[in-house]
Amino acid sequence: MMGYGAAQAWLPIPADPIERGDSLVGDWKVSRTMIDYLTGATYRFTGEVIVTQDAFIEHGTMRVGSQEMPASRRYRLEPGEGVTRILHADGRDFIELEAKAAQTVRHLCGADLYVGRFFFRGAGQWAEAWRVKGAHKNYASLGRFRRIHDAVRASYSS
């Protein structure tokens, strides 16, 4: 079973909090595993993320067994004093992230409860773990993000 312990073991929590709201701005590689407890299926996502001052844009490939399909998600970001509001692309509220190395967030969407844990490790790595339960949902996911540095990006394009 995937739980928060897996994220904590992978990503030790640093003593220093994230100091600036723009510390996540840049390009990222992401890998995510989702376990659907209703169907028993395991989903694996790999892709890239672009974070700007006001947007989070993720795109890549979702794999379920031998099937692959394109997948994406997008959020609007509203940085503030010590906190960043994260909204769905259509402007609906989602969560708020504080400038802390580790934190828990909750979001109620209809009858579905989303509980997320975020772990930030310096400027180059972070993880998000979600547990989602509702009338028709019961899954856990763990996403790992690693910054794409300019040198690494250059090696992909040559």
Coordinates of C-alpha atoms in Angstrom, one line a residue:
M1 CA 0.0 0.0 0.0
M2 CA 1.3 3.4 -0.9
G3 CA 1.1 5.9 2.0
Y4 CA 2.8 8.9 3.3
G5 CA 5.6 6.9 4.8
A6 CA 6.9 6.1 1.3
A7 CA 7.1 9.8 0.5
Q8 CA 8.8 10.6 3.8
A9 CA 11.4 7.8 3.3
W10 CA 12.1 9.0 -0.2
L11 CA 12.3 12.7 0.5
P12 CA 13.8 13.7 3.9
I13 CA 12.4 17.0 5.1
P14 CA 15.0 19.8 5.2
A15 CA 15.2 22.1 8.2
D16 CA 15.0 25.2 6.1
P17 CA 11.6 26.2 4.7
I18 CA 11.1 27.3 1.1
E19 CA 12.0 31.0 1.3
R20 CA 10.5 32.4 -1.9
G21 CA 7.3 31.8 -3.7
D22 CA 9.0 31.7 -7.0
S23 CA 11.3 28.9 -6.0
L24 CA 9.3 26.4 -8.1
V25 CA 9.4 28.5 -11.2
G26 CA 11.1 26.5 -14.0
D27 CA 11.0 23.2 -15.9
W28 CA 10.5 19.8 -14.1
K29 CA 10.5 16.1 -14.9
V30 CA 7.7 14.3 -13.1
S31 CA 6.9 10.6 -12.4
R32 CA 3.7 9.5 -10.6
T33 CA 2.2 6.3 -9.5
M34 CA -1.5 6.0 -8.7
I35 CA -3.1 3.0 -7.1
D36 CA -6.9 2.7 -7.6
Y37 CA -8.2 0.7 -4.6
L38 CA -11.7 0.3 -6.2
T39 CA -10.4 -1.4 -9.4
G40 CA -7.0 -2.7 -8.3
A41 CA -5.4 -0.9 -11.2
T42 CA -2.0 0.8 -11.0
Y43 CA -1.4 3.9 -13.2
R44 CA 2.0 5.3 -14.0
F45 CA 2.5 8.8 -15.4
T46 CA 5.7 10.3 -16.7
G47 CA 6.1 13.8 -18.2
E48 CA 7.2 17.4 -17.8
V49 CA 6.0 20.4 -15.9
I50 CA 6.4 24.0 -16.6
V51 CA 5.9 26.3 -13.6
T52 CA 5.6 30.1 -14.1
Q53 CA 4.6 32.8 -11.6
D54 CA 0.9 32.2 -12.4
A55 CA 0.6 28.7 -13.9
F56 CA 1.4 25.0 -13.4
I57 CA 1.2 23.1 -16.7
E58 CA 1.9 19.3 -16.7
H59 CA 1.8 17.0 -19.8
G60 CA 3.0 13.5 -20.4
T61 CA 2.0 9.9 -20.8
M62 CA -0.3 7.8 -18.6
R63 CA 0.3 4.0 -18.6
V64 CA -2.2 1.4 -17.4
G65 CA -1.0 -2.1 -18.1
S66 CA 0.1 -2.1 -21.7
Q67 CA -2.1 0.9 -22.7
E68 CA -0.7 4.4 -23.0
M69 CA -2.6 7.7 -23.4
P70 CA -1.7 11.4 -23.3
A71 CA -2.5 13.1 -20.0
S72 CA -2.2 16.6 -18.7
R73 CA -3.3 18.9 -15.9
R74 CA -3.2 22.7 -15.5
Y75 CA -3.6 25.0 -12.5
R76 CA -3.6 28.7 -12.0
L77 CA -1.2 30.1 -9.3
E78 CA -1.8 33.2 -7.3
P79 CA 1.3 34.0 -5.2
G80 CA 0.8 35.9 -2.0
E81 CA 2.5 36.8 1.2
G82 CA 3.9 33.5 2.4
V83 CA 1.3 31.4 0.6
T84 CA 0.4 30.5 -3.0
R85 CA -3.3 29.9 -3.9
I86 CA -3.7 27.1 -6.4
L87 CA -6.8 27.2 -8.5
H88 CA -8.2 24.8 -11.1
A89 CA -7.7 26.1 -14.7
D90 CA -11.3 27.4 -14.6
G91 CA -10.7 29.5 -11.5
R92 CA -12.3 27.2 -8.9
D93 CA -10.4 27.0 -5.5
F94 CA -8.2 24.0 -5.0
I95 CA -5.5 24.4 -2.3
E96 CA -3.1 26.8 -0.7
L97 CA 0.6 26.0 -0.2
E98 CA 2.6 27.8 2.4
A99 CA 6.4 28.5 2.3
K100 CA 7.2 25.4 4.4
A101 CA 9.3 22.3 3.6
A102 CA 6.5 19.9 4.5
Q103 CA 2.7 20.4 4.8
T104 CA -0.6 18.8 4.6
V105 CA -3.6 20.2 2.6
R106 CA -7.2 19.2 2.3
H107 CA -9.7 19.8 -0.4
L108 CA -13.4 18.8 -0.5
C109 CA -14.8 18.4 -4.0
G110 CA -18.4 17.4 -3.8
A111 CA -18.4 14.2 -1.8
D112 CA -14.7 13.5 -2.5
L113 CA -12.0 14.4 0.1
Y114 CA -8.5 15.0 -1.2
V115 CA -5.8 14.9 1.4
G116 CA -2.3 15.9 0.1
R117 CA 1.2 16.0 1.6
F118 CA 3.9 18.1 0.0
F119 CA 7.6 17.7 0.7
F120 CA 10.1 20.1 -0.7
R121 CA 13.8 19.3 -0.7
G122 CA 15.9 22.3 -1.7
A123 CA 15.4 24.0 -5.0
G124 CA 15.7 20.8 -7.1
Q125 CA 13.2 18.2 -5.8
W126 CA 9.8 17.9 -4.3
A127 CA 7.0 15.3 -3.9
E128 CA 3.3 15.2 -3.5
A129 CA 1.3 12.4 -2.0
W130 CA -2.5 12.3 -2.3
R131 CA -5.1 10.1 -0.7
V132 CA -8.5 10.5 -2.2
K133 CA -11.8 9.0 -1.0
G134 CA -15.3 9.5 -2.0
A135 CA -18.5 7.6 -3.1
H136 CA -16.8 6.6 -6.4
K137 CA -13.1 7.3 -5.7
N138 CA -10.6 5.6 -3.6
Y139 CA -7.0 6.0 -4.6
A140 CA -3.5 7.1 -3.5
S141 CA -0.8 8.7 -5.6
L142 CA 2.8 9.7 -5.2
G143 CA 4.4 12.2 -7.6
R144 CA 8.1 13.0 -7.6
F145 CA 9.4 16.1 -9.3
R146 CA 13.0 16.9 -10.3
R147 CA 14.2 20.2 -11.7
I148 CA 15.5 20.1 -15.3
H149 CA 18.7 22.1 -15.2
D150 CA 19.9 24.0 -18.3
A151 CA 22.8 21.5 -18.8
V152 CA 20.4 18.5 -18.7
R153 CA 17.9 20.3 -21.0
A154 CA 20.7 20.9 -23.5
S155 CA 21.7 17.3 -23.6
Y156 CA 18.1 16.3 -24.5
S157 CA 18.0 18.6 -27.5
S158 CA 21.3 17.5 -29.0

